[in-house]
XYZ file of C-alpha atoms in Angstrom:
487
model
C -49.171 -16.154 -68.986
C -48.166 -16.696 -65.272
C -44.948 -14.410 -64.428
C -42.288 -16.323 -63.477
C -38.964 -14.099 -62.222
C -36.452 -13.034 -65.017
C -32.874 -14.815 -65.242
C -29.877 -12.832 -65.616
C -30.279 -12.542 -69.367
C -33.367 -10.136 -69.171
C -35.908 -12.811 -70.486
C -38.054 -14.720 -68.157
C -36.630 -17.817 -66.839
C -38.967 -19.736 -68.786
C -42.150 -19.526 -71.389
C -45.104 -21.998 -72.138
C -45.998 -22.974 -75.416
C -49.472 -21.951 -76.488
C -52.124 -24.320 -77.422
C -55.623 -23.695 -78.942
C -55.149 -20.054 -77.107
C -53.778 -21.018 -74.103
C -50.243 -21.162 -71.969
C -49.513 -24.647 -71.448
C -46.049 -24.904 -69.145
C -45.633 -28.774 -70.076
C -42.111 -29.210 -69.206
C -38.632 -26.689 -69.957
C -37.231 -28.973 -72.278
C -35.632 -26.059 -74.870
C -32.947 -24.449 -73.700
C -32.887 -20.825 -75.887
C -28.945 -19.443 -75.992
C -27.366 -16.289 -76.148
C -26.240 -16.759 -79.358
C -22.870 -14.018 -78.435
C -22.119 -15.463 -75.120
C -23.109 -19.427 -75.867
C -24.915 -19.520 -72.231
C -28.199 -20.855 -71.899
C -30.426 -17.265 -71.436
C -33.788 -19.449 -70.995
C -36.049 -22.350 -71.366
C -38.833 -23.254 -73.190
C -41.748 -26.063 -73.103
C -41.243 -28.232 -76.039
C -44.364 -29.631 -77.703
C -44.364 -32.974 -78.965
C -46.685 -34.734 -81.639
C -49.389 -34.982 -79.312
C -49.557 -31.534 -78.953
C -48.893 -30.768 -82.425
C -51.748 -32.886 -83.081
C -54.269 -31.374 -80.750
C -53.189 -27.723 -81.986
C -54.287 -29.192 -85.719
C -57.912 -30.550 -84.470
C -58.480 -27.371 -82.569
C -57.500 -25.243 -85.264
C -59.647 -27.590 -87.520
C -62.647 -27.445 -85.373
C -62.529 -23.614 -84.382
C -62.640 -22.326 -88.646
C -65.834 -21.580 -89.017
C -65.901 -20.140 -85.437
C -63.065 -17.873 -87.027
C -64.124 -17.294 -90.071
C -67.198 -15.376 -88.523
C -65.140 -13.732 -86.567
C -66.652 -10.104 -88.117
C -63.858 -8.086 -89.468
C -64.112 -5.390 -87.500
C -63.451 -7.638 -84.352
C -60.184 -9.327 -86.397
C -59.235 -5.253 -86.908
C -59.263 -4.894 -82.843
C -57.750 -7.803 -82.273
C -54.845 -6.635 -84.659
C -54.511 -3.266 -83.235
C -54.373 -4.464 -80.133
C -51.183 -6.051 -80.801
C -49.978 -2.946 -81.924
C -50.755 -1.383 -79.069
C -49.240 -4.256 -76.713
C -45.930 -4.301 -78.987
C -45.302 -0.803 -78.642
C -45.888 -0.970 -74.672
C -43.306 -3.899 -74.876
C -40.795 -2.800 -77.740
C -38.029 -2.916 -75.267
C -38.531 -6.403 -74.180
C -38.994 -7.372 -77.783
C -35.778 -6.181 -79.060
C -34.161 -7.454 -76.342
C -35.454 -10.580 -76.728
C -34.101 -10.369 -80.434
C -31.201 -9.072 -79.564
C -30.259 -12.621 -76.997
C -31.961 -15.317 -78.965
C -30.800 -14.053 -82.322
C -27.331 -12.208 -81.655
C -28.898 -9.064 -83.606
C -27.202 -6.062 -83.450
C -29.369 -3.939 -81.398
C -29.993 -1.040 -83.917
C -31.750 -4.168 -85.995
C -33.326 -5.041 -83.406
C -35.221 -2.240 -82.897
C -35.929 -2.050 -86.393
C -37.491 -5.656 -86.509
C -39.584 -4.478 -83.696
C -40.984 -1.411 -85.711
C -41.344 -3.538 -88.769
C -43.510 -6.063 -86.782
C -45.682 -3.001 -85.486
C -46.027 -1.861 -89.126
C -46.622 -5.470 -90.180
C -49.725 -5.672 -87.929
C -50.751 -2.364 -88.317
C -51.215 -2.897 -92.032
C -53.412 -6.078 -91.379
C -55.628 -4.332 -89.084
C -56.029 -1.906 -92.096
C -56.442 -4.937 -94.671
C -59.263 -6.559 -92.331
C -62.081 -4.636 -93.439
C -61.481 -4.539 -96.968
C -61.341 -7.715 -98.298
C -63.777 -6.735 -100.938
C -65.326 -8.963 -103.970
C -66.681 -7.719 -107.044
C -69.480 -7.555 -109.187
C -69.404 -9.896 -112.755
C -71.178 -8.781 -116.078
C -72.797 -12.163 -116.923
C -75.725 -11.098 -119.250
C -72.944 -11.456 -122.462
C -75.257 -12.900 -124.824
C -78.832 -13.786 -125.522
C -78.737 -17.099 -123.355
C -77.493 -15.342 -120.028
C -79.656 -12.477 -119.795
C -81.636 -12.328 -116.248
C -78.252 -13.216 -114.766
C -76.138 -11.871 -111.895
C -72.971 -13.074 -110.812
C -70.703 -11.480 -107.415
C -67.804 -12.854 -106.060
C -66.624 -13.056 -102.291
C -63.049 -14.193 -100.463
C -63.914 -16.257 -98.100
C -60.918 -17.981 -95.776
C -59.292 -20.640 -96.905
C -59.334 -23.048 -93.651
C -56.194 -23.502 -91.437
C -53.216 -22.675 -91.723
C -49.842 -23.648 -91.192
C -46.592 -21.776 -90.704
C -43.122 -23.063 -90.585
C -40.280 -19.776 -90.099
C -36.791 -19.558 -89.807
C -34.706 -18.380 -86.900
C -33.255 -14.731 -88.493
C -36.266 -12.692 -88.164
C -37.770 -14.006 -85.210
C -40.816 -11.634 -85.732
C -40.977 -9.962 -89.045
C -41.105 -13.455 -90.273
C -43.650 -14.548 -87.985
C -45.641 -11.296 -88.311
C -45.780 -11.918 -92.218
C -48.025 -15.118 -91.410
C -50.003 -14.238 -88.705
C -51.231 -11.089 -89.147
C -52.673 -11.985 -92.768
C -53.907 -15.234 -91.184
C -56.056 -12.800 -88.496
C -57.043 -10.544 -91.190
C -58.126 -12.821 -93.566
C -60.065 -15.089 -90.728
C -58.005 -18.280 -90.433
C -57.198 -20.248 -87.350
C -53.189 -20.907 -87.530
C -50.684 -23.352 -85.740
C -46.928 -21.730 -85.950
C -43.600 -23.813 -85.398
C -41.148 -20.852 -84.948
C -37.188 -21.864 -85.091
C -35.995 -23.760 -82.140
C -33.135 -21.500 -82.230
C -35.316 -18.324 -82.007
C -38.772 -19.177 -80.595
C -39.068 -16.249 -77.972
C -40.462 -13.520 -80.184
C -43.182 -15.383 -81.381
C -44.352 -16.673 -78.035
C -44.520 -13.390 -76.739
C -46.837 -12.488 -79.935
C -48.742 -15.623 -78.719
C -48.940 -14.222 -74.993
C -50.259 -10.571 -76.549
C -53.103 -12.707 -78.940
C -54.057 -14.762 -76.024
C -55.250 -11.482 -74.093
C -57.861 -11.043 -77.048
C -61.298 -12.776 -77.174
C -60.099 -14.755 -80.319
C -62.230 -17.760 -80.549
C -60.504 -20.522 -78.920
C -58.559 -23.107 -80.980
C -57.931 -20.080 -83.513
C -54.000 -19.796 -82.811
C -51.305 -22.316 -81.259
C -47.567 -21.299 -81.623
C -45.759 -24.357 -80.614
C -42.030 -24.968 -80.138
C -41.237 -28.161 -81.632
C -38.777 -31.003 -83.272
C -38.841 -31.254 -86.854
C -40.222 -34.674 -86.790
C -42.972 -33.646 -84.685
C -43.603 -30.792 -86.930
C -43.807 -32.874 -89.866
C -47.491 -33.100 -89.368
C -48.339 -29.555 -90.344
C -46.803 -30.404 -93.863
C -48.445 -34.023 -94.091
C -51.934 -33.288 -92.200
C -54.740 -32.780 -94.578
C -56.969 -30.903 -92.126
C -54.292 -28.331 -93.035
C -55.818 -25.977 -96.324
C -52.419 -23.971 -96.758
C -48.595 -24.524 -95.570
C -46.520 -21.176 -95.859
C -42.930 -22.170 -94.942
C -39.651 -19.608 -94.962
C -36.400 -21.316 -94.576
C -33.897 -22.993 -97.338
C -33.924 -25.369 -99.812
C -35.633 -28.075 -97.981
C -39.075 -26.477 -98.637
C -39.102 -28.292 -101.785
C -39.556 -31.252 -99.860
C -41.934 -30.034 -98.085
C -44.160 -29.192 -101.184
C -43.705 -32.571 -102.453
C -45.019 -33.745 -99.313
C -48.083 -31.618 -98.953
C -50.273 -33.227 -100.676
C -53.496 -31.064 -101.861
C -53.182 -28.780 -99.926
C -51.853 -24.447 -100.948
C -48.234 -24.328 -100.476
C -46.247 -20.919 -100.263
C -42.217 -21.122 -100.484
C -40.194 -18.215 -99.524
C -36.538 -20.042 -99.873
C -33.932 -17.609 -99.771
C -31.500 -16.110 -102.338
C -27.903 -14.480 -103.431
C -29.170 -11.475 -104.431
C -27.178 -8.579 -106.860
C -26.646 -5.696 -106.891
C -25.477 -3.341 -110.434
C -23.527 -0.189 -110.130
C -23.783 1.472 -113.407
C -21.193 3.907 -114.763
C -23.581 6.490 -113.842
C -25.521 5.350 -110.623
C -27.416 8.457 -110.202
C -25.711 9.170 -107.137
C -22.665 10.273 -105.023
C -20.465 6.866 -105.007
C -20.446 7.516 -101.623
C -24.057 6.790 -100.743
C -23.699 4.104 -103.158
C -21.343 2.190 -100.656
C -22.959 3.582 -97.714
C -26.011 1.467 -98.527
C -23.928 -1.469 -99.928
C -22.639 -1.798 -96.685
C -26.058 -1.746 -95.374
C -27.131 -4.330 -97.399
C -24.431 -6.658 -97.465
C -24.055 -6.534 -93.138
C -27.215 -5.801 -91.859
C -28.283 -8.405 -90.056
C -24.610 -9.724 -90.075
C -25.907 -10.596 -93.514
C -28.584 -13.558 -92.558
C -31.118 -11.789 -94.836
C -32.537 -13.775 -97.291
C -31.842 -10.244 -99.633
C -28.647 -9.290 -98.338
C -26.387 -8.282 -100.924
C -23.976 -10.899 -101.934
C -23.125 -10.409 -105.926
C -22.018 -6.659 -106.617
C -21.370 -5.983 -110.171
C -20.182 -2.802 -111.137
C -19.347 -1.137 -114.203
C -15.442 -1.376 -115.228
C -15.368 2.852 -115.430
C -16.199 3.003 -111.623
C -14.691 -0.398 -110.140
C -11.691 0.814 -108.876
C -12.549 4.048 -107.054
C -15.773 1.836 -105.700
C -14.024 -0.763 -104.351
C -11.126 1.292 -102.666
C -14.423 3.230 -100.938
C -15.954 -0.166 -100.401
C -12.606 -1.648 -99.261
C -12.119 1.351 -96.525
C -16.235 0.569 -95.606
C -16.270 -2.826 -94.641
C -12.844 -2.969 -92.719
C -14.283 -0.485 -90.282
C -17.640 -2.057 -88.836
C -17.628 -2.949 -85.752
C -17.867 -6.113 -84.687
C -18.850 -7.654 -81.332
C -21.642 -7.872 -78.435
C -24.688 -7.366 -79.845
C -25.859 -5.400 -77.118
C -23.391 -2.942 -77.726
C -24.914 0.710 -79.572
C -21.803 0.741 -81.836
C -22.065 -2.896 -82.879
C -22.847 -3.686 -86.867
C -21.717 -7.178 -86.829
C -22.457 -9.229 -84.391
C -22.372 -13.225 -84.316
C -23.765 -15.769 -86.231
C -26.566 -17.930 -85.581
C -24.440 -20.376 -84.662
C -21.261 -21.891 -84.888
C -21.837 -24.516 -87.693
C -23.062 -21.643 -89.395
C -19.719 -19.733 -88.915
C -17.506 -22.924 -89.696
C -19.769 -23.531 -92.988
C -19.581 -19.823 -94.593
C -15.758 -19.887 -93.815
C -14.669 -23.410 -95.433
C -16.640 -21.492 -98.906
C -14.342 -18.280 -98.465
C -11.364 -20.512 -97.876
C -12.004 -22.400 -101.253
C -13.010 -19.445 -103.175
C -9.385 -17.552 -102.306
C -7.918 -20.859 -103.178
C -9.337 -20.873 -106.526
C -8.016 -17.592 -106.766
C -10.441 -15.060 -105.272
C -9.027 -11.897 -103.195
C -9.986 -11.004 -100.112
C -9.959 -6.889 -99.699
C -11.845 -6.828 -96.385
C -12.130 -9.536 -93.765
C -10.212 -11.748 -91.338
C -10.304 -15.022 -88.971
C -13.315 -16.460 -87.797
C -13.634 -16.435 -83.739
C -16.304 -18.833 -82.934
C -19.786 -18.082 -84.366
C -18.131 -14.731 -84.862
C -17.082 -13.848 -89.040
C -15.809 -10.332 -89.859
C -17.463 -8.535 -92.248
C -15.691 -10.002 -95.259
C -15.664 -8.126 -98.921
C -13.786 -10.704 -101.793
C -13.049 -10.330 -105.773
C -12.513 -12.557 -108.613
C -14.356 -15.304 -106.696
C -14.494 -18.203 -109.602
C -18.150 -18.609 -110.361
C -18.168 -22.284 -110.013
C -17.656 -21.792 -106.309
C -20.078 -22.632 -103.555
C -19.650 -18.774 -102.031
C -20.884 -17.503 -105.528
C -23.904 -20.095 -106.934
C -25.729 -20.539 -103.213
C -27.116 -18.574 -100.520
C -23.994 -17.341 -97.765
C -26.235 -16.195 -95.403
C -23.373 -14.705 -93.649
C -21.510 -10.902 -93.513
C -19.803 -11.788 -96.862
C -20.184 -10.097 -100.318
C -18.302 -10.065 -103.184
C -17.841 -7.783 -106.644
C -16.444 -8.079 -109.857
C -16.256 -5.618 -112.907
C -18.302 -5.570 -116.307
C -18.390 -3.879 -119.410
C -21.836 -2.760 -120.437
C -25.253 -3.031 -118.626
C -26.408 -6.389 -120.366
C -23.474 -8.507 -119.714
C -24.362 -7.053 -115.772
C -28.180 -8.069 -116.449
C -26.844 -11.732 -117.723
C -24.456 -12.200 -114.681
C -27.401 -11.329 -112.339
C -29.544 -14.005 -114.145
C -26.648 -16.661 -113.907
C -28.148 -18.177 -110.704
C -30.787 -20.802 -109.483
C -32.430 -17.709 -107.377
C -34.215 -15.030 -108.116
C -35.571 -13.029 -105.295
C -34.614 -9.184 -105.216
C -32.150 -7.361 -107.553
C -30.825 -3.972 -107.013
C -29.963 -1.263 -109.607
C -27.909 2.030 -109.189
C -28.286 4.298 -112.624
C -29.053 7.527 -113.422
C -30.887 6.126 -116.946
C -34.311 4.951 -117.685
C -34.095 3.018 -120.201
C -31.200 0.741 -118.118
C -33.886 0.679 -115.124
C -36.419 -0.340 -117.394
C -34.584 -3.064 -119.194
C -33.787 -4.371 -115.698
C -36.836 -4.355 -114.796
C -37.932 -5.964 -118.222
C -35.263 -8.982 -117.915
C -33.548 -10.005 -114.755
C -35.672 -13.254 -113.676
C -36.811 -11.969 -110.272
C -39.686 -11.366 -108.013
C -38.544 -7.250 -107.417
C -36.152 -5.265 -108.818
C -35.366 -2.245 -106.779
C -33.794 0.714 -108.729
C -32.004 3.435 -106.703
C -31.446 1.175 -104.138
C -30.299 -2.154 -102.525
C -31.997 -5.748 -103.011
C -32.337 -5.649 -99.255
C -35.070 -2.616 -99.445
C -38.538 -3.983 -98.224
C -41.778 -2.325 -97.134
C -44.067 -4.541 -95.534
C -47.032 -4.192 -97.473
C -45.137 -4.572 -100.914
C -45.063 -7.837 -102.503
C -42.015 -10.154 -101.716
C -41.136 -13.519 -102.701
C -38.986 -14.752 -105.953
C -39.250 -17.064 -108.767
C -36.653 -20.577 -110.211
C -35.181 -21.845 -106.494
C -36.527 -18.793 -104.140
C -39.666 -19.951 -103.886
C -43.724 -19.728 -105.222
C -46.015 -17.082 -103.882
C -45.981 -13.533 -102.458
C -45.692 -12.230 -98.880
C -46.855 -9.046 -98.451
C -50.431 -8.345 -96.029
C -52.520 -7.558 -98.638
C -50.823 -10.031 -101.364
C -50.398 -13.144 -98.175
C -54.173 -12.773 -97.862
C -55.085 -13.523 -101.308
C -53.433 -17.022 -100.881
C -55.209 -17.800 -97.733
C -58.993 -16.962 -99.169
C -60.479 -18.426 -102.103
C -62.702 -17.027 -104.641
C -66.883 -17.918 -103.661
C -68.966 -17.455 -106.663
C -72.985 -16.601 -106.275
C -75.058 -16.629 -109.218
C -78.706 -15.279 -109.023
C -81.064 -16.157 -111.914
C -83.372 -12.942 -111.794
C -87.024 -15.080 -111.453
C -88.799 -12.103 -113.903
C -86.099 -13.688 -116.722
């Protein structure tokens, strides 16, 4: 894209959206904050239906142009991004780091997990493989061959949320390059900078044209990649809303990732040091300031270690940092926003009334919550059944491992679960019962590799993230039958 000069922030003063490939500077309608400071840190051009509807024709009319795209070309194109993102990693982070309010230590990590996101898709490119069927399985068949190909679904659509600015992105596109399918994005209003500096990096690459737009948009205007059926597959990350948006889809493939309240089980024996044990608690419960779909919000541990854990826990949480996300020695830093802030604190304030404890916390300043640590919160209460998406966790004791199992299970959600215990059997009965998409033993629910699969089951959603696992939902199984003439 043109250069224009930098404001104060560090970003540019403005960015384009990108249609059908290419920068269009239409007008600096968005203004992008600095989600610690509140001051506007730049502008972007806001697409409106029109464009939304000329990124869904182009996309439409360029699939076959992308779907012979050869694979090796789609694995350059990939690891050229790679390239490009490490060359800009500091501009990326920073970028996360304004638009977001991440703490820059996450920041950086988002950055290598969007390098390792790609880097995995370049891999994944040129092995989409099919198979070979048997068909000559009784007397009437014989003389018959049958293979099967993955061929790309059509175009896609991608809706994502404004906490991982890239990861979340990266998780769509780069299986969408792979796998051969033009794509229009609507990243968060709130966060839209990281992806349209992925968009800058694609456009130097000889994709064919019309195979990516990444478009800043209202959520009216955006209704159109949930309603348009030129569309073959919506993918949308975000809250409970993307039931809607399934009911509105129509025919076409729809992938849910929809967030959780995800648990975490100390067992009498967790199979290590109690001090590691809170040392990634904390980690999993603040990372992020705790907007993580699998931050750790439920901690259930076993009544023979609850006290001296939560006295460790206790003494944890009431020493992270908390402030300019800029800062080295920040953990917490703000919230996405103020409602945000105002919204997770009226569900602590009702939860202590109904007689929860707070061991770790304090006042909310702004978009700004300590990192807050509560017991005995009643389990009727908004701050235990739904997603906090905020740096707040609470524990509570229980007696043996099934009753923990059971209390994990007592929710609409079911994305990640994590397990601390030194026995097998316990890791495999966890593994056997709690109703969700990955249980992760030894660790936190907040552990994720990039090429694993990810997504949950009841309210968190349908389908798995995941390169390898995002690619099988956008192909679709081509059968070829050859009747051997001779037969």
């Amino acid at each position: 894209m043109a250069k224009t000069k930098r404001a104060a922030s560090g970003l540019m003063a403005s960015y384009p959206y990108y249609l059908a490939n290419r920068p269009v500077a239409a007008n600096t309608d968005l203004d992008v904050l600095d989600k610690y400071s509140g001051k506007r840190a730049t502008r972007v051009a806001l697409a409106d239906a029109t464009a939304v509807r000329k990124a869904i024709v182009a996309a439409h009319q360029a699939r076959e142009a992308v779907a012979a795209f050869p694979p090796d070309a789609r694995r350059d194109v990939l690891e050229h991004c790679v390239m490009r993102f490490q060359e800009r990693f500091d501009e990326l982070a920073l970028a996360l780091c304004i638009e977001a309010g991440k703490p820059i230590a996450d920041a950086r990590g988002e950055v290598t997990r969007l390098i390792d996101t790609f880097r995995i898709a370049a891999g994944e490119a040129t092995r989409i493989d099919g198979e070979v069927i048997e068909l000559q399985i009784s007397k009437r068949t014989r003389g018959y061959r049958g293979m099967v190909k993955r061929v790309p679904i059509g175009v896609c659509s991608f809706i994502t949320p404004f906490n991982f600015p890239l990861n979340l992105v990266a998780h769509k596109v780069a299986p969408a390059l792979a796998a051969g399918c033009p794509f229009v994005l609507k990243p968060s209003e709130k966060t839209p900078i990281g992806a349209l500096i992925i968009a800058e990096i694609l456009a130097e690459t000889d994709l064919p044209r019309g195979a990516f737009s990444v478009l800043a948009c209202s959520t009216q205007d955006a209704s159109q990649l949930v309603e348009d059926e030129r569309i073959a597959l919506l993918s949308f990350t975000g809250g409970l809303i993307g039931w809607d948006l399934k009911a509105r889809a129509g025919r076409k493939k729809v992938t849910l990732e929809l967030g959780g309240n995800a648990a975490c089980i100390i067992d009498d024996d967790p199979g290590m040091p109690l001090d590691r044990v809170v040392e990634r608690l904390v980690f999993g419960a603040y990372y992020q300031s705790g907007q993580s779909c699998i931050s750790v919000q439920r901690i259930y541990a076993h009544a023979a270690i609850y006290d001296k854990l939560r006295k460790k826990l206790k003494a944890a949480v009431a020493k992270l940092p908390m402030g300019d996300p800029r800062d080295e020695k920040t953990f917490i830093g703000p919230m996405i926003d103020e409602a945000a802030a105002k919204r997770v604190d009226s569900w602590i304030e009702a939860a202590r009334k109904g007689g929860a404890k707070r061991l770790a916390g304090g006042n909310r300043n702004g978009n700004m919550v300590p990192a807050t640590l509560l017991e005995g919160v009643p389990h009727d209460s908004d701050l235990y059944r739904k997603e906090a998406f905020a740096p707040v966790a609470l524990m509570q004791p229980f007696d043996n491992f099934d009753q923990a199992i059971d209390q994990v299970n007592d929710s609409d959600f079911g994305l990640q679960a994590g397990v601390f215990t030194a026995r097998l059997d316990h890791a495999m009965r966890a593994w056997d019962r709690l109703d969700v998409g990955g249980v992760i033993v030894g660790d936190v629910p907040s552990f994720r590799v990039d090429n694993m699969p990810y997504g949950g089951v009841k309210h968190s959603g349908l389908g798995r993230e995941g390169v390898r696992y995002a690619i099988e939902d956008m192909t679709e199984q081509r059968l070829l039958v050859i009747r051997d003439a001779a037969g």
